[in-house]
Amino acid sequence: MKYIYIKTWGCQMNEYDSSMIASLLENNNEYLITENVEKADILILNTCSIREKAQEKVFHQLGRWRKLKNNNPKIIIAVGGCVATQEGKEIFKRASYVDIIFGTQTLHKLPNMISEVQENKKSTIDISFPKLEKFNYLLKPKKTGSTSFISIMEGCNKYCSFCVVPYTRGDEISRPCDDILFEISNLAENGVREINLLGQNVNAYQGRTFNNKICYFSELIRLVAEIEGIDRIRFTTSNPLEFTDDIIEVYRDTPKLVSFLHLPVQSGSNKILNLMKRSYTTEDYESIINKLISVRPNIQISSDFIVGFPGESETDFQETITFIKKINFDMSFSFIYSNRPGTPASKMKDNVDLKEKKKRLYFLQHLINMQTMMWSRKMFNSTQSVLVEGISNKNIMELYGRTENNRIVTFTGKYNMIGKFIKLKIKKIHTHSLKGELI
């Protein structure tokens, strides 16, 4: 029996990929997943290249694992994900003790690659792009939780000037509609009540149906809503450029789609959006939000922001602040701009010093936090439908669940409530969480 340890960095797509790896390996009777790195025979690092110095972070981690391999030369080290796709054989040059390099689209080959290393005692690499081949190796899910991510497409065609995703995940390609519905149906049979449709740009989805017609994203949501047992639908992430009216219509007539949307805008300055090659304006974005509010008056919006992008002046930053107030964003993922090698933005002059970037980021995050608290206060004494996900990490005597608008709520309840929707009255408010009481 071989023990596998998987370390995952990055987005939900990486988490989804790691779950696929675990299922593939656990399906082979020779492997078991362990959370104890020192017990493992095979170490797998699933990497992310979005943030600054991603490569150095990988090599620092590999350096720690090298010590384990020095003590046990039979340990196999595998590196996958976006950094593996981006760096390729360069990883072998800097870390010759690595045995396997696999890409974002070749994780399904990992069991065979492990066997190859064990038999031939030689390193191996496959970072090719065989499109959606990896999804052919999906296994019927075992007993799972109450909520689950489902990948509906891979890659991105937008080529924003700051982003490495098109280079590490490839061009946009959509999974067949019926494959997605079959996977979700299996999950529903195993107790999943909430589905989060996943992709780099989900609203660009154009999957083929059994009769070779195109199923667009709006239609896919409606089909998912028809699956018995699925009572709540989310999706992440989407691009304002393709947030079309047919998607807005789904919010009007599909109650299972939550009144909470994560729609990255990145900046409130049209000049910066143009430099980012985002291909829309703040006016376009605002128009989408206004249309959504017209059909879902209570919808809450979260977003992404990059602070200190090359060319961002103080005026540009203040335009972003004004825009945040105008839209009244509920939450955000906000970061200081980091130069990603190989992207067009990496060739731009970075005119904002780090101290100023940090100052702007702090100001922006403080504003968003105040708006988050304002939205949370509106929930005080309200009754919320909560999907119970498990036992609270902070107090084993409490359970936790999630509201439709993506707030974590802790409460005192019974273990058999896990996996079910319950009604809670909100009695305490915190910035990013709530305290509830059973009704």
Coordinates of C-alpha atoms in Angstrom, one line a residue:
M1 CA 0.0 0.0 0.0
K2 CA 1.4 3.4 -1.1
Y3 CA 0.4 6.6 0.6
I4 CA -0.2 9.8 -1.4
Y5 CA 0.1 13.3 -0.1
I6 CA -1.4 16.1 -2.2
K7 CA -0.7 19.8 -1.6
T8 CA -2.8 22.3 -3.5
W9 CA -2.4 26.0 -4.2
G10 CA -4.6 28.3 -6.1
C11 CA -8.2 28.6 -7.3
Q12 CA -11.2 26.3 -7.1
M13 CA -10.2 24.8 -10.4
N14 CA -7.0 23.5 -8.8
E15 CA -9.0 22.2 -5.9
Y16 CA -11.3 20.4 -8.3
D17 CA -8.2 19.0 -10.2
S18 CA -6.7 17.7 -6.9
S19 CA -10.0 16.0 -6.1
M20 CA -9.8 14.3 -9.5
I21 CA -6.3 13.1 -8.8
A22 CA -7.2 11.8 -5.4
S23 CA -10.2 9.8 -6.9
L24 CA -8.1 8.4 -9.7
L25 CA -5.4 7.2 -7.3
E26 CA -7.7 6.0 -4.6
N27 CA -9.5 3.9 -7.2
N28 CA -6.3 1.9 -7.5
N29 CA -6.1 -0.4 -4.6
E30 CA -2.4 0.3 -4.2
Y31 CA -2.9 3.9 -3.1
L32 CA -4.4 5.8 -0.1
I33 CA -4.5 9.5 0.5
T34 CA -2.9 10.8 3.6
E35 CA -2.7 14.2 5.3
N36 CA 0.6 13.3 7.0
V37 CA 3.4 14.3 4.6
E38 CA 6.0 12.3 6.5
K39 CA 4.0 9.2 6.0
A40 CA 3.7 9.6 2.2
D41 CA 5.4 7.5 -0.5
I42 CA 4.3 9.9 -3.2
L43 CA 4.2 13.7 -2.9
I44 CA 2.1 15.7 -5.3
L45 CA 2.3 19.5 -5.6
N46 CA -0.6 21.1 -7.6
T47 CA 0.6 24.6 -8.3
C48 CA -0.8 28.0 -9.1
S49 CA 1.0 30.7 -11.1
I50 CA -1.3 33.7 -10.6
R51 CA 0.6 35.4 -7.8
E52 CA 4.0 37.0 -7.7
K53 CA 7.0 34.8 -7.3
A54 CA 4.9 31.7 -7.8
Q55 CA 7.9 29.7 -9.2
E56 CA 10.0 30.5 -6.2
K57 CA 7.3 29.4 -3.8
V58 CA 7.2 26.1 -5.7
F59 CA 11.0 25.5 -5.4
H60 CA 11.0 26.5 -1.7
Q61 CA 8.3 23.8 -1.2
L62 CA 10.3 21.3 -3.2
G63 CA 13.4 22.0 -1.2
R64 CA 11.5 21.0 2.0
W65 CA 10.4 17.8 0.3
R66 CA 13.9 17.1 -0.9
K67 CA 14.9 16.5 2.8
L68 CA 12.2 13.8 3.0
K69 CA 13.5 12.2 -0.2
N70 CA 17.1 12.3 1.1
N71 CA 15.9 10.2 4.0
N72 CA 13.9 7.9 1.8
P73 CA 15.1 7.8 -1.9
K74 CA 12.1 5.7 -2.9
I75 CA 9.8 8.7 -2.4
I76 CA 8.3 10.0 -5.7
I77 CA 7.8 13.8 -6.1
A78 CA 5.3 15.0 -8.7
V79 CA 4.7 18.7 -9.7
G80 CA 1.5 19.6 -11.6
G81 CA -0.7 22.6 -12.2
C82 CA -0.1 26.0 -13.8
V83 CA 3.6 26.4 -12.8
A84 CA 4.4 22.9 -14.1
T85 CA 2.8 23.8 -17.4
Q86 CA 4.6 27.1 -17.6
E87 CA 8.0 26.0 -16.5
G88 CA 8.1 22.5 -17.9
K89 CA 11.6 20.9 -18.0
E90 CA 13.1 23.9 -16.3
I91 CA 11.8 22.3 -13.0
F92 CA 14.1 19.3 -13.6
K93 CA 17.0 21.7 -14.1
R94 CA 16.5 23.4 -10.8
A95 CA 15.2 20.4 -8.9
S96 CA 16.7 17.2 -10.4
Y97 CA 15.1 15.1 -7.6
V98 CA 11.6 15.8 -9.0
D99 CA 10.3 12.6 -10.7
I100 CA 7.1 13.7 -12.5
I101 CA 5.9 16.9 -14.2
F102 CA 2.3 16.9 -15.4
G103 CA 0.1 19.6 -16.8
T104 CA -3.3 21.0 -16.1
Q105 CA -4.8 18.8 -18.9
T106 CA -2.8 15.6 -18.2
L107 CA -3.5 14.9 -14.6
H108 CA -5.4 11.8 -15.7
K109 CA -2.1 10.3 -16.9
L110 CA -0.6 10.5 -13.4
P111 CA -1.3 6.9 -12.3
N112 CA 0.6 5.6 -15.4
M113 CA 3.4 8.2 -14.9
I114 CA 3.9 7.0 -11.4
S115 CA 4.1 3.4 -12.6
E116 CA 6.6 4.4 -15.2
V117 CA 8.8 6.0 -12.7
Q118 CA 8.6 3.0 -10.4
E119 CA 9.5 0.6 -13.2
N120 CA 12.1 2.6 -15.1
K121 CA 13.6 4.7 -12.3
K122 CA 13.6 7.7 -14.7
S123 CA 11.8 11.0 -14.5
T124 CA 8.9 11.7 -16.9
I125 CA 7.0 14.8 -18.1
D126 CA 3.7 15.4 -19.9
I127 CA 2.4 19.0 -20.1
S128 CA 0.5 18.7 -23.4
F129 CA -3.0 20.0 -24.0
P130 CA -5.3 17.0 -25.0
K131 CA -8.3 19.2 -24.5
L132 CA -11.0 17.6 -22.4
E133 CA -9.6 14.1 -22.3
K134 CA -9.1 14.2 -18.5
F135 CA -12.8 14.3 -17.9
N136 CA -13.2 10.9 -19.5
Y137 CA -11.5 9.5 -16.4
L138 CA -14.0 11.0 -13.9
L139 CA -15.2 8.4 -11.5
K140 CA -18.7 8.1 -10.0
P141 CA -18.4 10.1 -6.7
K142 CA -18.3 8.4 -3.4
K143 CA -20.3 9.8 -0.5
T144 CA -19.5 13.5 -0.5
G145 CA -20.6 16.7 1.2
S146 CA -23.7 18.9 0.7
T147 CA -22.0 21.2 -1.8
S148 CA -19.7 20.5 -4.7
F149 CA -17.8 22.3 -7.5
I150 CA -18.3 21.0 -11.1
S151 CA -15.9 22.1 -13.9
I152 CA -17.9 22.9 -17.0
M153 CA -15.1 24.3 -19.2
E154 CA -11.4 24.9 -19.3
G155 CA -9.1 27.7 -20.5
C156 CA -9.6 31.2 -21.6
N157 CA -9.5 33.2 -24.9
K158 CA -9.5 36.7 -23.4
Y159 CA -5.7 37.2 -23.0
C160 CA -6.0 40.0 -20.5
S161 CA -2.6 41.7 -20.4
F162 CA -1.8 40.7 -16.8
C163 CA -3.0 37.0 -16.9
V164 CA -1.2 33.7 -17.4
V165 CA -4.3 31.5 -17.5
P166 CA -4.5 31.2 -21.4
Y167 CA -0.9 30.1 -21.4
T168 CA -1.2 27.5 -18.6
R169 CA -4.8 26.3 -19.1
G170 CA -5.1 26.7 -22.9
D171 CA -8.0 28.1 -25.0
E172 CA -11.6 27.9 -23.9
I173 CA -13.2 24.6 -24.4
S174 CA -16.5 23.5 -23.0
R175 CA -17.4 20.0 -21.7
P176 CA -20.4 18.3 -23.3
C177 CA -23.6 19.4 -21.7
D178 CA -24.8 15.8 -21.0
D179 CA -21.5 14.9 -19.3
I180 CA -22.0 17.7 -16.9
L181 CA -25.6 16.9 -16.2
F182 CA -24.7 13.2 -15.6
E183 CA -22.0 14.2 -13.2
I184 CA -24.3 16.5 -11.2
S185 CA -27.0 13.8 -11.1
N186 CA -24.6 11.4 -9.6
L187 CA -23.6 14.0 -7.0
A188 CA -27.2 14.7 -6.2
E189 CA -27.8 11.0 -5.6
N190 CA -24.9 11.2 -3.1
G191 CA -26.4 14.0 -1.1
V192 CA -25.1 17.1 -2.8
R193 CA -27.7 19.9 -2.6
E194 CA -25.7 22.9 -3.9
I195 CA -23.7 23.0 -7.2
N196 CA -21.1 25.6 -8.1
L197 CA -20.4 25.6 -11.8
L198 CA -16.7 26.2 -12.4
G199 CA -14.5 27.6 -15.1
Q200 CA -12.2 30.5 -16.0
N201 CA -15.0 32.2 -17.8
V202 CA -18.2 30.2 -17.3
N203 CA -20.5 32.6 -19.2
A204 CA -18.6 31.7 -22.4
Y205 CA -19.8 28.1 -22.1
Q206 CA -20.9 26.5 -25.3
G207 CA -21.1 22.8 -24.8
R208 CA -22.5 20.3 -27.3
T209 CA -25.6 18.3 -26.6
F210 CA -26.3 14.6 -27.5
N211 CA -27.7 15.8 -30.8
N212 CA -24.7 18.0 -31.5
K213 CA -26.5 21.3 -30.8
I214 CA -24.9 24.1 -28.8
C215 CA -26.0 24.5 -25.2
Y216 CA -25.3 28.0 -23.9
F217 CA -24.6 28.9 -20.3
S218 CA -28.1 30.2 -19.6
E219 CA -29.6 27.0 -20.8
L220 CA -27.2 24.9 -18.8
I221 CA -28.2 26.6 -15.6
R222 CA -31.9 25.9 -16.3
L223 CA -31.1 22.2 -17.0
V224 CA -29.1 21.9 -13.8
A225 CA -32.1 23.5 -11.9
E226 CA -34.3 20.6 -13.2
I227 CA -32.1 17.9 -11.5
E228 CA -33.9 16.4 -8.5
G229 CA -32.0 17.1 -5.3
I230 CA -30.2 20.2 -6.5
D231 CA -31.7 23.2 -4.7
R232 CA -29.1 25.8 -5.0
I233 CA -26.8 26.9 -7.9
R234 CA -23.8 29.1 -8.0
F235 CA -21.1 29.8 -10.6
T236 CA -17.6 31.2 -10.7
T237 CA -16.0 33.0 -12.3
S238 CA -17.4 35.1 -15.2
N239 CA -16.4 37.9 -17.4
P240 CA -18.5 41.1 -17.9
L241 CA -17.7 41.0 -21.6
E242 CA -20.0 38.0 -22.1
F243 CA -22.6 38.6 -19.4
T244 CA -25.4 38.6 -21.9
D245 CA -29.1 39.3 -21.4
D246 CA -30.0 35.7 -21.6
I247 CA -28.0 35.1 -18.5
I248 CA -29.8 37.9 -16.7
E249 CA -33.1 36.4 -17.8
V250 CA -32.1 33.2 -15.8
Y251 CA -31.9 35.3 -12.7
R252 CA -35.5 36.4 -13.4
D253 CA -37.0 32.9 -13.8
T254 CA -34.7 30.4 -12.0
P255 CA -35.1 30.7 -8.2
K256 CA -32.4 28.1 -7.5
L257 CA -29.8 30.4 -8.9
V258 CA -28.6 32.4 -5.8
S259 CA -28.9 36.1 -5.4
F260 CA -25.2 36.5 -5.1
L261 CA -22.8 37.1 -8.0
H262 CA -19.0 37.2 -8.2
L263 CA -18.2 39.3 -11.3
P264 CA -14.6 40.5 -11.6
V265 CA -14.2 44.1 -12.7
Q266 CA -10.4 44.6 -11.8
S267 CA -10.5 48.4 -11.9
G268 CA -12.9 51.3 -11.8
S269 CA -10.8 53.3 -14.3
N270 CA -11.5 52.9 -18.0
K271 CA -7.9 53.8 -18.8
I272 CA -6.6 51.0 -16.7
L273 CA -9.3 48.5 -18.0
N274 CA -8.0 49.4 -21.5
L275 CA -4.4 48.7 -20.5
M276 CA -5.6 45.4 -19.0
K277 CA -7.3 44.5 -22.3
R278 CA -10.5 43.8 -20.5
S279 CA -12.6 45.0 -23.5
Y280 CA -15.4 46.6 -21.5
T281 CA -15.9 49.9 -19.7
T282 CA -17.1 50.7 -16.2
E283 CA -20.3 51.9 -17.9
D284 CA -20.8 48.4 -19.5
Y285 CA -20.3 46.8 -16.1
E286 CA -22.7 49.2 -14.3
S287 CA -25.3 48.4 -17.0
I288 CA -25.1 44.7 -16.3
I289 CA -25.5 45.3 -12.5
N290 CA -28.5 47.6 -13.1
K291 CA -30.2 44.9 -15.3
L292 CA -29.6 42.3 -12.6
I293 CA -31.0 44.5 -9.9
S294 CA -34.1 45.1 -12.1
V295 CA -34.9 41.3 -11.9
R296 CA -33.3 40.5 -8.5
P297 CA -33.5 43.6 -6.4
N298 CA -31.8 41.9 -3.4
I299 CA -28.8 40.6 -5.4
Q300 CA -25.3 41.2 -3.8
I301 CA -22.2 41.6 -5.9
S302 CA -18.6 40.7 -5.1
S303 CA -15.6 41.4 -7.4
D304 CA -11.9 41.2 -8.0
F305 CA -9.5 44.3 -8.0
I306 CA -5.9 44.7 -9.0
V307 CA -4.2 47.6 -7.3
G308 CA -1.2 49.4 -8.7
F309 CA -1.4 48.1 -12.2
P310 CA 1.3 49.7 -14.5
G311 CA 0.1 53.2 -15.4
E312 CA -2.3 53.6 -12.5
S313 CA -2.3 57.1 -11.3
E314 CA -3.8 58.4 -8.1
T315 CA -6.7 59.7 -10.2
D316 CA -7.2 56.2 -11.6
F317 CA -7.2 54.7 -8.2
Q318 CA -9.7 57.3 -6.9
E319 CA -12.0 56.4 -9.8
T320 CA -11.9 52.8 -8.6
I321 CA -12.8 53.9 -5.1
T322 CA -15.7 55.9 -6.5
F323 CA -16.9 53.0 -8.5
I324 CA -16.8 50.6 -5.5
K325 CA -19.0 53.0 -3.6
K326 CA -21.4 53.4 -6.6
I327 CA -21.9 49.7 -7.2
N328 CA -21.8 49.0 -3.4
F329 CA -19.8 45.8 -3.7
D330 CA -20.4 43.3 -0.9
M331 CA -17.1 41.5 -0.9
S332 CA -13.9 41.4 -3.0
F333 CA -10.7 39.6 -3.7
S334 CA -8.2 42.4 -4.1
F335 CA -4.4 42.2 -4.7
I336 CA -1.4 44.3 -5.5
Y337 CA -0.4 43.9 -9.1
S338 CA 2.3 41.2 -9.6
N339 CA 4.3 40.9 -12.7
R340 CA 3.7 37.6 -14.4
P341 CA 6.5 36.5 -16.9
G342 CA 5.4 36.2 -20.4
T343 CA 2.4 38.4 -20.2
P344 CA 2.1 41.7 -22.1
A345 CA 1.8 43.7 -18.9
S346 CA 5.2 42.4 -17.8
K347 CA 6.7 44.7 -20.5
M348 CA 4.9 47.8 -19.2
K349 CA 6.6 50.3 -17.0
D350 CA 5.6 49.7 -13.4
N351 CA 5.3 53.3 -12.2
V352 CA 3.8 52.7 -8.7
D353 CA 6.2 51.9 -5.9
L354 CA 5.4 49.1 -3.5
K355 CA 4.7 51.4 -0.5
E356 CA 2.1 53.3 -2.5
K357 CA 0.6 50.0 -3.7
K358 CA 0.2 48.7 -0.2
K359 CA -1.4 52.0 0.9
R360 CA -3.9 51.9 -1.9
L361 CA -4.7 48.2 -1.2
Y362 CA -5.3 48.9 2.5
F363 CA -7.6 51.8 1.7
L364 CA -9.6 49.7 -0.9
Q365 CA -9.9 46.7 1.4
H366 CA -11.0 48.9 4.3
L367 CA -13.7 50.4 2.2
I368 CA -14.9 47.0 1.0
N369 CA -14.9 45.6 4.6
M370 CA -17.1 48.5 5.7
Q371 CA -19.6 47.8 2.9
T372 CA -19.5 44.1 3.8
M373 CA -20.4 44.9 7.3
M374 CA -23.2 47.2 6.1
W375 CA -24.7 44.3 4.1
S376 CA -24.3 42.0 7.0
R377 CA -26.2 44.4 9.4
K378 CA -29.2 44.3 7.0
M379 CA -29.4 40.6 7.9
F380 CA -29.7 41.1 11.6
N381 CA -32.9 39.5 13.0
S382 CA -33.7 38.2 9.5
T383 CA -34.6 34.6 8.7
Q384 CA -32.2 32.9 6.4
S385 CA -32.2 29.6 4.6
V386 CA -28.9 27.9 5.4
L387 CA -27.4 24.8 3.9
V388 CA -25.6 23.0 6.8
E389 CA -22.1 22.0 5.7
G390 CA -20.5 20.5 8.9
I391 CA -19.0 21.0 12.3
S392 CA -17.5 24.4 13.1
N393 CA -13.7 24.5 13.1
K394 CA -13.8 27.0 16.0
N395 CA -16.3 25.2 18.2
I396 CA -17.0 21.5 17.9
M397 CA -20.3 22.0 19.8
E398 CA -21.6 24.1 16.9
L399 CA -22.4 23.5 13.3
Y400 CA -21.9 25.9 10.3
G401 CA -23.7 26.5 7.1
R402 CA -23.9 29.0 4.3
T403 CA -26.6 31.5 3.4
E404 CA -27.7 32.2 -0.1
N405 CA -25.6 35.4 -0.1
N406 CA -22.5 33.4 0.8
R407 CA -22.3 34.2 4.5
I408 CA -21.0 31.6 6.9
V409 CA -23.4 31.1 9.9
T410 CA -22.5 29.2 13.0
F411 CA -25.3 27.8 15.3
T412 CA -26.1 25.2 17.9
G413 CA -27.8 22.2 16.2
K414 CA -28.0 18.5 15.8
Y415 CA -25.5 16.4 13.7
N416 CA -28.3 15.0 11.5
M417 CA -28.9 18.5 10.2
I418 CA -25.6 18.4 8.1
G419 CA -26.5 18.3 4.4
K420 CA -29.9 19.8 4.9
F421 CA -31.5 23.2 4.5
I422 CA -32.7 24.8 7.8
K423 CA -34.1 28.2 8.8
L424 CA -32.0 30.3 11.1
K425 CA -32.6 33.7 12.7
I426 CA -29.5 35.9 12.6
K427 CA -28.7 37.1 16.1
K428 CA -25.1 38.3 15.8
I429 CA -23.1 40.0 13.1
H430 CA -19.4 39.8 12.3
T431 CA -17.7 41.2 9.2
H432 CA -17.4 37.9 7.4
S433 CA -19.6 35.6 9.4
L434 CA -22.9 35.4 11.3
K435 CA -24.3 33.7 14.4
G436 CA -27.8 32.2 14.1
E437 CA -30.5 30.5 16.2
L438 CA -32.8 27.7 15.1
I439 CA -36.4 28.7 14.4

